[in-house]
Short mmCIF file of C-alpha atoms in Angstrom, two decimals:
data_model
loop_
_atom_site.label_atom_id
_atom_site.label_comp_id
_atom_site.label_asym_id
_atom_site.label_seq_id
_atom_site.Cartn_x
_atom_site.Cartn_y
_atom_site.Cartn_z
CA LYS L 16 117.56 -33.00 44.37
CA ASN L 17 120.20 -30.50 43.44
CA ASP L 18 123.09 -29.55 45.69
CA SER L 19 123.21 -25.95 46.81
CA LYS L 20 125.85 -25.28 44.14
CA ASP L 21 123.18 -26.11 41.57
CA ASP L 22 120.77 -23.63 43.10
CA ILE L 23 118.84 -21.77 40.41
CA PHE L 24 120.24 -18.48 41.64
CA HIS L 25 123.88 -19.58 41.15
CA ARG L 26 123.87 -18.53 37.52
CA TYR L 27 123.20 -14.94 38.49
CA THR L 28 126.35 -12.92 38.88
CA GLU L 29 127.13 -10.73 41.85
CA LYS L 30 126.21 -7.76 39.63
CA ASP L 31 122.80 -9.32 38.82
CA LEU L 32 122.07 -10.04 42.48
CA ASP L 33 123.16 -6.52 43.42
CA LYS L 34 120.77 -5.12 40.81
CA ILE L 35 117.91 -7.21 42.22
CA GLN L 36 118.80 -6.01 45.73
CA LYS L 37 118.77 -2.38 44.58
CA SER L 38 115.45 -2.94 42.81
CA LEU L 39 113.96 -4.33 46.01
CA GLN L 40 115.29 -1.35 47.95
CA THR L 41 113.70 1.06 45.46
CA ILE L 42 110.39 -0.77 45.71
CA LYS L 43 110.60 -0.80 49.53
CA GLU L 44 111.23 2.96 49.60
CA HIS L 45 108.31 3.62 47.27
CA CYS L 46 106.04 1.34 49.26
CA ALA L 47 107.05 2.99 52.53
CA ASP L 48 106.15 6.36 51.01
CA THR L 49 102.77 5.11 49.77
CA ARG L 50 102.15 2.81 52.74
CA ASP L 51 101.85 -0.14 50.32
CA MET L 52 104.01 -2.65 52.18
CA GLU L 53 101.78 -5.46 50.90
CA LEU L 54 103.67 -5.28 47.59
CA VAL L 55 107.05 -5.66 49.31
CA ASN L 56 105.75 -8.57 51.37
CA ASN L 57 104.40 -10.22 48.23
CA ILE L 58 107.74 -9.89 46.44
CA LEU L 59 109.58 -11.30 49.44
CA GLU L 60 107.15 -14.23 49.53
CA LEU L 61 107.76 -14.85 45.80
CA LEU L 62 111.52 -14.86 46.35
CA THR L 63 111.11 -17.24 49.30
CA LEU L 64 108.97 -19.56 47.17
CA ALA L 65 111.57 -19.41 44.41
CA LEU L 66 114.29 -20.48 46.84
CA GLU L 67 112.13 -23.33 48.15
CA ILE L 68 111.43 -24.48 44.61
CA SER L 69 115.16 -24.38 43.97
CA LYS L 70 115.89 -26.49 47.06
CA ASN L 71 113.37 -29.10 45.93
CA ALA L 72 114.44 -29.03 42.31
CA ASP L 73 114.00 -32.03 40.09
CA GLU L 74 114.36 -32.63 36.38
CA SER L 75 110.70 -32.16 35.53
CA ARG L 76 109.56 -30.08 32.60
CA LEU L 77 107.79 -27.76 35.04
CA HIS L 78 110.93 -27.10 37.06
CA LYS L 79 112.97 -26.48 33.91
CA LYS L 80 110.36 -23.99 32.73
CA PHE L 81 110.41 -22.33 36.14
CA ASN L 82 114.20 -22.10 35.99
CA THR L 83 114.44 -20.84 32.42
CA TYR L 84 111.34 -18.68 32.13
CA TYR L 85 109.24 -17.94 35.22
CA LEU L 86 112.07 -17.00 37.58
CA PRO L 87 114.02 -14.79 35.13
CA GLU L 88 110.81 -13.06 34.05
CA MET L 89 109.76 -12.45 37.65
CA LEU L 90 113.16 -10.91 38.42
CA ASN L 91 112.91 -8.83 35.26
CA MET L 92 109.48 -7.56 36.34
CA ILE L 93 110.88 -6.58 39.74
CA GLU L 94 113.66 -4.61 38.05
CA GLN L 95 111.26 -2.93 35.61
CA LEU L 96 108.91 -2.00 38.44
CA ALA L 97 111.80 -0.46 40.37
CA GLU L 98 112.89 1.55 37.31
CA LEU L 99 109.37 2.85 36.73
CA LEU L 100 108.90 3.74 40.39
CA ASN L 101 112.25 5.55 40.36
CA ALA L 102 111.18 7.50 37.29
CA ARG L 103 107.92 8.38 39.02
CA LYS L 104 109.81 10.09 41.88
CA GLY L 105 111.04 13.04 39.89
CA ALA L 106 108.47 13.40 37.17
CA CYS L 107 104.90 12.93 36.21
CA LEU L 108 104.66 9.65 34.31
CA SER L 109 102.45 9.07 31.32
CA SER L 110 99.30 7.07 31.74
CA TYR L 111 101.05 4.32 29.76
CA ALA L 112 103.88 4.14 32.33
CA ASN L 113 101.43 4.18 35.23
CA ASP L 114 99.45 1.42 33.51
CA ARG L 115 102.66 -0.65 33.18
CA ILE L 116 103.33 -0.21 36.90
CA GLU L 117 99.86 -1.49 37.75
CA LYS L 118 100.14 -4.43 35.33
CA ILE L 119 103.51 -5.48 36.76
CA LYS L 120 102.22 -5.18 40.33
CA GLN L 121 99.18 -7.29 39.44
CA MET L 122 101.33 -9.95 37.76
CA LEU L 123 103.57 -10.11 40.82
CA TYR L 124 100.45 -10.77 42.92
CA ASP L 125 99.17 -13.32 40.38
CA LEU L 126 102.46 -15.28 40.47
CA LYS L 127 102.07 -16.36 44.08
CA VAL L 128 99.49 -19.10 43.48
CA PRO L 129 101.31 -20.69 40.51
CA PHE L 130 104.62 -20.65 42.43
CA GLU L 131 102.87 -22.33 45.37
CA LYS L 132 101.46 -24.95 42.98
CA ILE L 133 104.93 -25.65 41.57
CA LEU L 134 106.34 -26.08 45.06
CA ASP L 135 103.41 -28.30 46.11
CA SER L 136 103.95 -30.44 43.03
CA LEU L 137 107.64 -30.87 43.82
CA MET L 138 106.90 -31.70 47.46
CA GLU L 139 104.21 -34.18 46.40
CA ASP L 140 106.70 -35.94 44.11
CA ASP L 141 109.12 -36.24 47.05
CA ALA L 142 106.38 -37.63 49.29
CA THR L 143 105.41 -40.21 46.66
CA LYS L 144 109.04 -41.32 46.28
CA LEU L 145 109.36 -41.61 50.05
CA ASP L 146 106.16 -43.68 50.27
CA VAL L 147 107.51 -46.08 47.63
CA ASP L 148 110.86 -46.36 49.44
CA LEU L 149 109.14 -47.07 52.78
CA GLU L 150 106.85 -49.68 51.27
CA THR L 151 109.78 -51.37 49.51
CA MET L 152 111.76 -51.53 52.75
CA ARG L 153 108.75 -52.91 54.64
CA ASP L 154 108.27 -55.62 51.96
CA MET L 155 111.97 -56.57 52.04
CA LEU L 156 111.97 -56.80 55.84
CA LYS L 157 108.87 -59.04 55.69
CA MET L 158 110.44 -61.26 52.98
CA ASP L 159 113.53 -61.69 55.17
CA GLY L 160 111.35 -62.60 58.15
CA LEU L 161 112.46 -59.56 60.10
CA LEU L 162 109.05 -57.90 60.27
CA ASP L 163 105.59 -59.35 60.77
#
């Protein structure tokens, strides 16, 4: 497992994190206006899953892909959604822009299950390693006559 200093979010600068925070605030404001708090809750769940995945990080191909592609793309989608929603405030957006908003929102909903699968996979790997460690210790204790 990685130490907290190796957390996947460490590579983001203060400016990047501030931008993400502002994007979330924009989305929250829009959702409060439209009474669509489900979107905000979904994004917060995705960010929570991302942090959990980070805490349980390993060197698997899946985790590397998460770190280098899925997470940055998710954050990019959140920022794009915020920009589009901001633009929607003062003007009538084209059908193309409205379509992009809906596609981003749908992708943010669709990401939840794959992120949960990644986390489950990482947790399962940890459980398997623990089972092997426990069995090895039990066998060693038996060999040394310390356990029946």
